[in-house]
Amino acid sequence: MSSAERQAPSSEASDQAYDGLLDKEKQLNALSERMLLAVAVQYGKDSYEYEMAGGTRTSERKRLG
């Protein structure tokens, strides 16, 4: 058995683990986005709570021009 044949299964398992990680990251991002939107609906986008949840308050955004 060559070294390439021995590495193939672990490489495949590693690819599957990486794909699983990317999928979980997408799920977490979607959950985080929904949570931030829920806070915005409850308290408003210019609230302290929105900032504490990870959002940027409307009043703290830089204006262009």
PDB file with SEQRES, HELIX, SHEET and CRYST1 records, atoms N, CA, C and O in Angstrom:
SEQRES   1 A   65  MET SER SER ALA GLU ARG GLN ALA PRO SER SER GLU ALA          
SEQRES   2 A   65  SER ASP GLN ALA TYR ASP GLY LEU LEU ASP LYS GLU LYS          
SEQRES   3 A   65  GLN LEU ASN ALA LEU SER GLU ARG MET LEU LEU ALA VAL          
SEQRES   4 A   65  ALA VAL GLN TYR GLY LYS ASP SER TYR GLU TYR GLU MET          
SEQRES   5 A   65  ALA GLY GLY THR ARG THR SER GLU ARG LYS ARG LEU GLY          
HELIX    1 AA1 SER A    3  TYR A   43  1                                  41    
HELIX    2 AA2 TYR A   48  MET A   52  1                                   5    
HELIX    3 AA3 THR A   58  GLU A   60  5                                   3    
CRYST1    1.000    1.000    1.000  90.00  90.00  90.00 P 1           1          
ATOM      1  N   MET A   1       0.852  -1.181   0.000  1.00  0.00           N  
ATOM      2  CA  MET A   1       0.000   0.000   0.000  1.00  0.00           C  
ATOM      3  C   MET A   1       0.893   1.239   0.000  1.00  0.00           C  
ATOM      4  O   MET A   1       1.797   1.350   0.828  1.00  0.00           O  
ATOM      5  N   SER A   2       0.651   2.153  -0.906  1.00  0.00           N  
ATOM      6  CA  SER A   2       1.474   3.357  -0.994  1.00  0.00           C  
ATOM      7  C   SER A   2       1.046   4.365   0.069  1.00  0.00           C  
ATOM      8  O   SER A   2      -0.029   4.243   0.657  1.00  0.00           O  
ATOM      9  N   SER A   3       1.890   5.350   0.306  1.00  0.00           N  
ATOM     10  CA  SER A   3       1.560   6.360   1.317  1.00  0.00           C  
ATOM     11  C   SER A   3       0.351   7.189   0.888  1.00  0.00           C  
ATOM     12  O   SER A   3      -0.407   7.649   1.742  1.00  0.00           O  
ATOM     13  N   ALA A   4       0.155   7.391  -0.419  1.00  0.00           N  
ATOM     14  CA  ALA A   4      -1.003   8.142  -0.917  1.00  0.00           C  
ATOM     15  C   ALA A   4      -2.298   7.395  -0.614  1.00  0.00           C  
ATOM     16  O   ALA A   4      -3.311   8.010  -0.282  1.00  0.00           O  
ATOM     17  N   GLU A   5      -2.261   6.054  -0.731  1.00  0.00           N  
ATOM     18  CA  GLU A   5      -3.450   5.261  -0.438  1.00  0.00           C  
ATOM     19  C   GLU A   5      -3.780   5.309   1.051  1.00  0.00           C  
ATOM     20  O   GLU A   5      -4.951   5.305   1.432  1.00  0.00           O  
ATOM     21  N   ARG A   6      -2.748   5.355   1.892  1.00  0.00           N  
ATOM     22  CA  ARG A   6      -2.977   5.424   3.333  1.00  0.00           C  
ATOM     23  C   ARG A   6      -3.512   6.794   3.746  1.00  0.00           C  
ATOM     24  O   ARG A   6      -4.270   6.887   4.711  1.00  0.00           O  
ATOM     25  N   GLN A   7      -3.141   7.840   3.047  1.00  0.00           N  
ATOM     26  CA  GLN A   7      -3.568   9.192   3.400  1.00  0.00           C  
ATOM     27  C   GLN A   7      -4.962   9.518   2.873  1.00  0.00           C  
ATOM     28  O   GLN A   7      -5.617  10.421   3.394  1.00  0.00           O  
ATOM     29  N   ALA A   8      -5.420   8.816   1.870  1.00  0.00           N  
ATOM     30  CA  ALA A   8      -6.710   9.126   1.253  1.00  0.00           C  
ATOM     31  C   ALA A   8      -7.869   9.103   2.249  1.00  0.00           C  
ATOM     32  O   ALA A   8      -8.654  10.052   2.273  1.00  0.00           O  
ATOM     33  N   PRO A   9      -8.011   8.048   3.082  1.00  0.00           N  
ATOM     34  CA  PRO A   9      -9.147   8.052   4.006  1.00  0.00           C  
ATOM     35  C   PRO A   9      -9.109   9.218   4.992  1.00  0.00           C  
ATOM     36  O   PRO A   9     -10.146   9.826   5.261  1.00  0.00           O  
ATOM     37  N   SER A  10      -7.941   9.540   5.531  1.00  0.00           N  
ATOM     38  CA  SER A  10      -7.888  10.638   6.491  1.00  0.00           C  
ATOM     39  C   SER A  10      -8.131  11.972   5.794  1.00  0.00           C  
ATOM     40  O   SER A  10      -8.698  12.890   6.387  1.00  0.00           O  
ATOM     41  N   SER A  11      -7.707  12.082   4.549  1.00  0.00           N  
ATOM     42  CA  SER A  11      -7.962  13.305   3.796  1.00  0.00           C  
ATOM     43  C   SER A  11      -9.456  13.459   3.539  1.00  0.00           C  
ATOM     44  O   SER A  11     -10.001  14.558   3.635  1.00  0.00           O  
ATOM     45  N   GLU A  12     -10.110  12.351   3.213  1.00  0.00           N  
ATOM     46  CA  GLU A  12     -11.555  12.389   2.980  1.00  0.00           C  
ATOM     47  C   GLU A  12     -12.288  12.726   4.274  1.00  0.00           C  
ATOM     48  O   GLU A  12     -13.224  13.526   4.271  1.00  0.00           O  
ATOM     49  N   ALA A  13     -11.867  12.122   5.370  1.00  0.00           N  
ATOM     50  CA  ALA A  13     -12.488  12.404   6.668  1.00  0.00           C  
ATOM     51  C   ALA A  13     -12.259  13.859   7.056  1.00  0.00           C  
ATOM     52  O   ALA A  13     -13.143  14.512   7.611  1.00  0.00           O  
ATOM     53  N   SER A  14     -11.092  14.346   6.763  1.00  0.00           N  
ATOM     54  CA  SER A  14     -10.766  15.740   7.052  1.00  0.00           C  
ATOM     55  C   SER A  14     -11.624  16.682   6.220  1.00  0.00           C  
ATOM     56  O   SER A  14     -12.089  17.704   6.723  1.00  0.00           O  
ATOM     57  N   ASP A  15     -11.836  16.345   4.949  1.00  0.00           N  
ATOM     58  CA  ASP A  15     -12.700  17.158   4.085  1.00  0.00           C  
ATOM     59  C   ASP A  15     -14.135  17.160   4.603  1.00  0.00           C  
ATOM     60  O   ASP A  15     -14.802  18.194   4.595  1.00  0.00           O  
ATOM     61  N   GLN A  16     -14.603  16.004   5.051  1.00  0.00           N  
ATOM     62  CA  GLN A  16     -15.964  15.908   5.585  1.00  0.00           C  
ATOM     63  C   GLN A  16     -16.098  16.727   6.863  1.00  0.00           C  
ATOM     64  O   GLN A  16     -17.103  17.406   7.073  1.00  0.00           O  
ATOM     65  N   ALA A  17     -15.081  16.658   7.712  1.00  0.00           N  
ATOM     66  CA  ALA A  17     -15.108  17.433   8.952  1.00  0.00           C  
ATOM     67  C   ALA A  17     -15.119  18.926   8.650  1.00  0.00           C  
ATOM     68  O   ALA A  17     -15.836  19.689   9.297  1.00  0.00           O  
ATOM     69  N   TYR A  18     -14.329  19.339   7.676  1.00  0.00           N  
ATOM     70  CA  TYR A  18     -14.272  20.751   7.283  1.00  0.00           C  
ATOM     71  C   TYR A  18     -15.615  21.204   6.712  1.00  0.00           C  
ATOM     72  O   TYR A  18     -16.094  22.291   7.034  1.00  0.00           O  
ATOM     73  N   ASP A  19     -16.221  20.371   5.865  1.00  0.00           N  
ATOM     74  CA  ASP A  19     -17.537  20.698   5.305  1.00  0.00           C  
ATOM     75  C   ASP A  19     -18.582  20.811   6.415  1.00  0.00           C  
ATOM     76  O   ASP A  19     -19.443  21.690   6.382  1.00  0.00           O  
ATOM     77  N   GLY A  20     -18.496  19.914   7.395  1.00  0.00           N  
ATOM     78  CA  GLY A  20     -19.408  19.975   8.537  1.00  0.00           C  
ATOM     79  C   GLY A  20     -19.216  21.251   9.336  1.00  0.00           C  
ATOM     80  O   GLY A  20     -20.181  21.866   9.790  1.00  0.00           O  
ATOM     81  N   LEU A  21     -17.963  21.642   9.502  1.00  0.00           N  
ATOM     82  CA  LEU A  21     -17.652  22.876  10.217  1.00  0.00           C  
ATOM     83  C   LEU A  21     -18.223  24.086   9.485  1.00  0.00           C  
ATOM     84  O   LEU A  21     -18.800  24.976  10.110  1.00  0.00           O  
ATOM     85  N   LEU A  22     -18.065  24.122   8.172  1.00  0.00           N  
ATOM     86  CA  LEU A  22     -18.608  25.232   7.381  1.00  0.00           C  
ATOM     87  C   LEU A  22     -20.127  25.290   7.492  1.00  0.00           C  
ATOM     88  O   LEU A  22     -20.705  26.373   7.583  1.00  0.00           O  
ATOM     89  N   ASP A  23     -20.769  24.130   7.486  1.00  0.00           N  
ATOM     90  CA  ASP A  23     -22.222  24.074   7.616  1.00  0.00           C  
ATOM     91  C   ASP A  23     -22.662  24.603   8.983  1.00  0.00           C  
ATOM     92  O   ASP A  23     -23.611  25.382   9.069  1.00  0.00           O  
ATOM     93  N   LYS A  24     -21.983  24.187  10.039  1.00  0.00           N  
ATOM     94  CA  LYS A  24     -22.320  24.657  11.388  1.00  0.00           C  
ATOM     95  C   LYS A  24     -22.080  26.161  11.507  1.00  0.00           C  
ATOM     96  O   LYS A  24     -22.839  26.860  12.178  1.00  0.00           O  
ATOM     97  N   GLU A  25     -21.036  26.654  10.863  1.00  0.00           N  
ATOM     98  CA  GLU A  25     -20.747  28.084  10.885  1.00  0.00           C  
ATOM     99  C   GLU A  25     -21.870  28.877  10.203  1.00  0.00           C  
ATOM    100  O   GLU A  25     -22.259  29.942  10.682  1.00  0.00           O  
ATOM    101  N   LYS A  26     -22.385  28.359   9.094  1.00  0.00           N  
ATOM    102  CA  LYS A  26     -23.506  29.009   8.402  1.00  0.00           C  
ATOM    103  C   LYS A  26     -24.749  29.014   9.284  1.00  0.00           C  
ATOM    104  O   LYS A  26     -25.470  30.010   9.343  1.00  0.00           O  
ATOM    105  N   GLN A  27     -24.999  27.893   9.972  1.00  0.00           N  
ATOM    106  CA  GLN A  27     -26.158  27.806  10.860  1.00  0.00           C  
ATOM    107  C   GLN A  27     -26.039  28.808  12.011  1.00  0.00           C  
ATOM    108  O   GLN A  27     -27.011  29.470  12.372  1.00  0.00           O  
ATOM    109  N   LEU A  28     -24.846  28.909  12.577  1.00  0.00           N  
ATOM    110  CA  LEU A  28     -24.620  29.839  13.681  1.00  0.00           C  
ATOM    111  C   LEU A  28     -24.778  31.282  13.219  1.00  0.00           C  
ATOM    112  O   LEU A  28     -25.336  32.109  13.940  1.00  0.00           O  
ATOM    113  N   ASN A  29     -24.290  31.584  12.026  1.00  0.00           N  
ATOM    114  CA  ASN A  29     -24.421  32.927  11.473  1.00  0.00           C  
ATOM    115  C   ASN A  29     -25.894  33.284  11.268  1.00  0.00           C  
ATOM    116  O   ASN A  29     -26.312  34.402  11.572  1.00  0.00           O  
ATOM    117  N   ALA A  30     -26.672  32.342  10.757  1.00  0.00           N  
ATOM    118  CA  ALA A  30     -28.102  32.579  10.545  1.00  0.00           C  
ATOM    119  C   ALA A  30     -28.816  32.796  11.879  1.00  0.00           C  
ATOM    120  O   ALA A  30     -29.668  33.678  11.988  1.00  0.00           O  
ATOM    121  N   LEU A  31     -28.477  32.005  12.888  1.00  0.00           N  
ATOM    122  CA  LEU A  31     -29.078  32.153  14.210  1.00  0.00           C  
ATOM    123  C   LEU A  31     -28.718  33.509  14.814  1.00  0.00           C  
ATOM    124  O   LEU A  31     -29.571  34.185  15.388  1.00  0.00           O  
ATOM    125  N   SER A  32     -27.468  33.897  14.683  1.00  0.00           N  
ATOM    126  CA  SER A  32     -27.002  35.182  15.196  1.00  0.00           C  
ATOM    127  C   SER A  32     -27.728  36.340  14.521  1.00  0.00           C  
ATOM    128  O   SER A  32     -28.116  37.308  15.175  1.00  0.00           O  
ATOM    129  N   GLU A  33     -27.907  36.230  13.224  1.00  0.00           N  
ATOM    130  CA  GLU A  33     -28.606  37.271  12.468  1.00  0.00           C  
ATOM    131  C   GLU A  33     -30.065  37.384  12.919  1.00  0.00           C  
ATOM    132  O   GLU A  33     -30.579  38.490  13.089  1.00  0.00           O  
ATOM    133  N   ARG A  34     -30.728  36.245  13.111  1.00  0.00           N  
ATOM    134  CA  ARG A  34     -32.125  36.258  13.570  1.00  0.00           C  
ATOM    135  C   ARG A  34     -32.236  36.838  14.979  1.00  0.00           C  
ATOM    136  O   ARG A  34     -33.173  37.578  15.281  1.00  0.00           O  
ATOM    137  N   MET A  35     -31.277  36.498  15.837  1.00  0.00           N  
ATOM    138  CA  MET A  35     -31.279  37.016  17.204  1.00  0.00           C  
ATOM    139  C   MET A  35     -31.122  38.532  17.188  1.00  0.00           C  
ATOM    140  O   MET A  35     -31.826  39.230  17.918  1.00  0.00           O  
ATOM    141  N   LEU A  36     -30.209  39.052  16.366  1.00  0.00           N  
ATOM    142  CA  LEU A  36     -29.990  40.491  16.289  1.00  0.00           C  
ATOM    143  C   LEU A  36     -31.231  41.201  15.748  1.00  0.00           C  
ATOM    144  O   LEU A  36     -31.582  42.285  16.215  1.00  0.00           O  
ATOM    145  N   LEU A  37     -31.888  40.593  14.770  1.00  0.00           N  
ATOM    146  CA  LEU A  37     -33.127  41.174  14.245  1.00  0.00           C  
ATOM    147  C   LEU A  37     -34.228  41.194  15.308  1.00  0.00           C  
ATOM    148  O   LEU A  37     -35.000  42.150  15.386  1.00  0.00           O  
ATOM    149  N   ALA A  38     -34.300  40.150  16.116  1.00  0.00           N  
ATOM    150  CA  ALA A  38     -35.302  40.100  17.182  1.00  0.00           C  
ATOM    151  C   ALA A  38     -35.050  41.204  18.211  1.00  0.00           C  
ATOM    152  O   ALA A  38     -35.992  41.831  18.696  1.00  0.00           O  
ATOM    153  N   VAL A  39     -33.798  41.434  18.539  1.00  0.00           N  
ATOM    154  CA  VAL A  39     -33.450  42.512  19.473  1.00  0.00           C  
ATOM    155  C   VAL A  39     -33.811  43.861  18.858  1.00  0.00           C  
ATOM    156  O   VAL A  39     -34.326  44.739  19.550  1.00  0.00           O  
ATOM    157  N   ALA A  40     -33.544  44.033  17.566  1.00  0.00           N  
ATOM    158  CA  ALA A  40     -33.870  45.288  16.875  1.00  0.00           C  
ATOM    159  C   ALA A  40     -35.374  45.545  16.892  1.00  0.00           C  
ATOM    160  O   ALA A  40     -35.806  46.680  17.088  1.00  0.00           O  
ATOM    161  N   VAL A  41     -36.163  44.510  16.690  1.00  0.00           N  
ATOM    162  CA  VAL A  41     -37.621  44.663  16.701  1.00  0.00           C  
ATOM    163  C   VAL A  41     -38.107  45.032  18.105  1.00  0.00           C  
ATOM    164  O   VAL A  41     -38.969  45.897  18.263  1.00  0.00           O  
ATOM    165  N   GLN A  42     -37.556  44.381  19.107  1.00  0.00           N  
ATOM    166  CA  GLN A  42     -37.993  44.596  20.490  1.00  0.00           C  
ATOM    167  C   GLN A  42     -37.565  45.965  21.030  1.00  0.00           C  
ATOM    168  O   GLN A  42     -38.361  46.658  21.665  1.00  0.00           O  
ATOM    169  N   TYR A  43     -36.313  46.354  20.780  1.00  0.00           N  
ATOM    170  CA  TYR A  43     -35.760  47.549  21.417  1.00  0.00           C  
ATOM    171  C   TYR A  43     -35.412  48.683  20.454  1.00  0.00           C  
ATOM    172  O   TYR A  43     -35.230  49.821  20.888  1.00  0.00           O  
ATOM    173  N   GLY A  44     -35.317  48.396  19.162  1.00  0.00           N  
ATOM    174  CA  GLY A  44     -34.935  49.404  18.179  1.00  0.00           C  
ATOM    175  C   GLY A  44     -33.454  49.317  17.843  1.00  0.00           C  
ATOM    176  O   GLY A  44     -32.650  48.831  18.639  1.00  0.00           O  
ATOM    177  N   LYS A  45     -33.105  49.796  16.651  1.00  0.00           N  
ATOM    178  CA  LYS A  45     -31.718  49.696  16.190  1.00  0.00           C  
ATOM    179  C   LYS A  45     -30.799  50.748  16.809  1.00  0.00           C  
ATOM    180  O   LYS A  45     -29.586  50.698  16.606  1.00  0.00           O  
ATOM    181  N   ASP A  46     -31.353  51.692  17.554  1.00  0.00           N  
ATOM    182  CA  ASP A  46     -30.524  52.702  18.206  1.00  0.00           C  
ATOM    183  C   ASP A  46     -30.462  52.481  19.717  1.00  0.00           C  
ATOM    184  O   ASP A  46     -30.114  53.392  20.468  1.00  0.00           O  
ATOM    185  N   SER A  47     -30.796  51.283  20.153  1.00  0.00           N  
ATOM    186  CA  SER A  47     -30.845  51.006  21.590  1.00  0.00           C  
ATOM    187  C   SER A  47     -29.529  50.433  22.110  1.00  0.00           C  
ATOM    188  O   SER A  47     -28.713  49.894  21.362  1.00  0.00           O  
ATOM    189  N   TYR A  48     -29.361  50.574  23.413  1.00  0.00           N  
ATOM    190  CA  TYR A  48     -28.222  49.992  24.115  1.00  0.00           C  
ATOM    191  C   TYR A  48     -28.256  48.464  23.980  1.00  0.00           C  
ATOM    192  O   TYR A  48     -27.215  47.829  23.804  1.00  0.00           O  
ATOM    193  N   GLU A  49     -29.444  47.886  24.062  1.00  0.00           N  
ATOM    194  CA  GLU A  49     -29.596  46.429  23.960  1.00  0.00           C  
ATOM    195  C   GLU A  49     -29.129  45.913  22.604  1.00  0.00           C  
ATOM    196  O   GLU A  49     -28.495  44.861  22.514  1.00  0.00           O  
ATOM    197  N   TYR A  50     -29.446  46.656  21.557  1.00  0.00           N  
ATOM    198  CA  TYR A  50     -29.016  46.274  20.203  1.00  0.00           C  
ATOM    199  C   TYR A  50     -27.491  46.271  20.122  1.00  0.00           C  
ATOM    200  O   TYR A  50     -26.892  45.372  19.533  1.00  0.00           O  
ATOM    201  N   GLU A  51     -26.878  47.276  20.715  1.00  0.00           N  
ATOM    202  CA  GLU A  51     -25.411  47.349  20.731  1.00  0.00           C  
ATOM    203  C   GLU A  51     -24.821  46.187  21.530  1.00  0.00           C  
ATOM    204  O   GLU A  51     -23.829  45.588  21.114  1.00  0.00           O  
ATOM    205  N   MET A  52     -25.427  45.866  22.673  1.00  0.00           N  
ATOM    206  CA  MET A  52     -24.935  44.770  23.506  1.00  0.00           C  
ATOM    207  C   MET A  52     -25.088  43.419  22.809  1.00  0.00           C  
ATOM    208  O   MET A  52     -24.337  42.485  23.092  1.00  0.00           O  
ATOM    209  N   ALA A  53     -26.056  43.315  21.901  1.00  0.00           N  
ATOM    210  CA  ALA A  53     -26.272  42.071  21.156  1.00  0.00           C  
ATOM    211  C   ALA A  53     -25.321  41.955  19.967  1.00  0.00           C  
ATOM    212  O   ALA A  53     -25.315  40.938  19.274  1.00  0.00           O  
ATOM    213  N   GLY A  54     -24.520  42.991  19.729  1.00  0.00           N  
ATOM    214  CA  GLY A  54     -23.532  42.917  18.654  1.00  0.00           C  
ATOM    215  C   GLY A  54     -23.802  43.821  17.475  1.00  0.00           C  
ATOM    216  O   GLY A  54     -23.020  43.843  16.525  1.00  0.00           O  
ATOM    217  N   GLY A  55     -24.893  44.568  17.512  1.00  0.00           N  
ATOM    218  CA  GLY A  55     -25.205  45.483  16.415  1.00  0.00           C  
ATOM    219  C   GLY A  55     -24.522  46.829  16.597  1.00  0.00           C  
ATOM    220  O   GLY A  55     -24.007  47.132  17.673  1.00  0.00           O  
ATOM    221  N   THR A  56     -24.521  47.626  15.552  1.00  0.00           N  
ATOM    222  CA  THR A  56     -24.010  48.991  15.624  1.00  0.00           C  
ATOM    223  C   THR A  56     -25.201  49.931  15.664  1.00  0.00           C  
ATOM    224  O   THR A  56     -26.045  49.923  14.768  1.00  0.00           O  
ATOM    225  N   ARG A  57     -25.258  50.737  16.709  1.00  0.00           N  
ATOM    226  CA  ARG A  57     -26.374  51.666  16.869  1.00  0.00           C  
ATOM    227  C   ARG A  57     -26.431  52.632  15.697  1.00  0.00           C  
ATOM    228  O   ARG A  57     -25.401  53.057  15.173  1.00  0.00           O  
ATOM    229  N   THR A  58     -27.635  52.968  15.297  1.00  0.00           N  
ATOM    230  CA  THR A  58     -27.849  53.882  14.175  1.00  0.00           C  
ATOM    231  C   THR A  58     -27.147  55.210  14.421  1.00  0.00           C  
ATOM    232  O   THR A  58     -26.546  55.773  13.506  1.00  0.00           O  
ATOM    233  N   SER A  59     -27.219  55.712  15.644  1.00  0.00           N  
ATOM    234  CA  SER A  59     -26.625  57.008  15.960  1.00  0.00           C  
ATOM    235  C   SER A  59     -25.096  56.971  15.951  1.00  0.00           C  
ATOM    236  O   SER A  59     -24.461  58.025  15.922  1.00  0.00           O  
ATOM    237  N   GLU A  60     -24.503  55.798  15.976  1.00  0.00           N  
ATOM    238  CA  GLU A  60     -23.047  55.689  15.984  1.00  0.00           C  
ATOM    239  C   GLU A  60     -22.465  55.393  14.609  1.00  0.00           C  
ATOM    240  O   GLU A  60     -21.249  55.260  14.469  1.00  0.00           O  
ATOM    241  N   ARG A  61     -23.305  55.289  13.609  1.00  0.00           N  
ATOM    242  CA  ARG A  61     -22.814  55.060  12.247  1.00  0.00           C  
ATOM    243  C   ARG A  61     -22.301  56.368  11.676  1.00  0.00           C  
ATOM    244  O   ARG A  61     -22.895  57.425  11.888  1.00  0.00           O  
ATOM    245  N   LYS A  62     -21.201  56.292  10.956  1.00  0.00           N  
ATOM    246  CA  LYS A  62     -20.665  57.480  10.302  1.00  0.00           C  
ATOM    247  C   LYS A  62     -21.497  57.792   9.074  1.00  0.00           C  
ATOM    248  O   LYS A  62     -21.893  56.897   8.327  1.00  0.00           O  
ATOM    249  N   ARG A  63     -21.747  59.046   8.882  1.00  0.00           N  
ATOM    250  CA  ARG A  63     -22.514  59.468   7.714  1.00  0.00           C  
ATOM    251  C   ARG A  63     -21.558  59.929   6.631  1.00  0.00           C  
ATOM    252  O   ARG A  63     -20.564  60.598   6.912  1.00  0.00           O  
ATOM    253  N   LEU A  64     -21.860  59.571   5.398  1.00  0.00           N  
ATOM    254  CA  LEU A  64     -21.040  59.999   4.269  1.00  0.00           C  
ATOM    255  C   LEU A  64     -21.438  61.409   3.864  1.00  0.00           C  
ATOM    256  O   LEU A  64     -22.613  61.773   3.897  1.00  0.00           O  
ATOM    257  N   GLY A  65     -20.438  62.199   3.481  1.00  0.00           N  
ATOM    258  CA  GLY A  65     -20.732  63.524   2.948  1.00  0.00           C  
ATOM    259  C   GLY A  65     -20.569  64.555   3.920  1.00  0.00           C  
ATOM    260  O   GLY A  65     -20.781  65.729   3.617  1.00  0.00           O  
TER     261      GLY A  65                                                      
END                                                                             
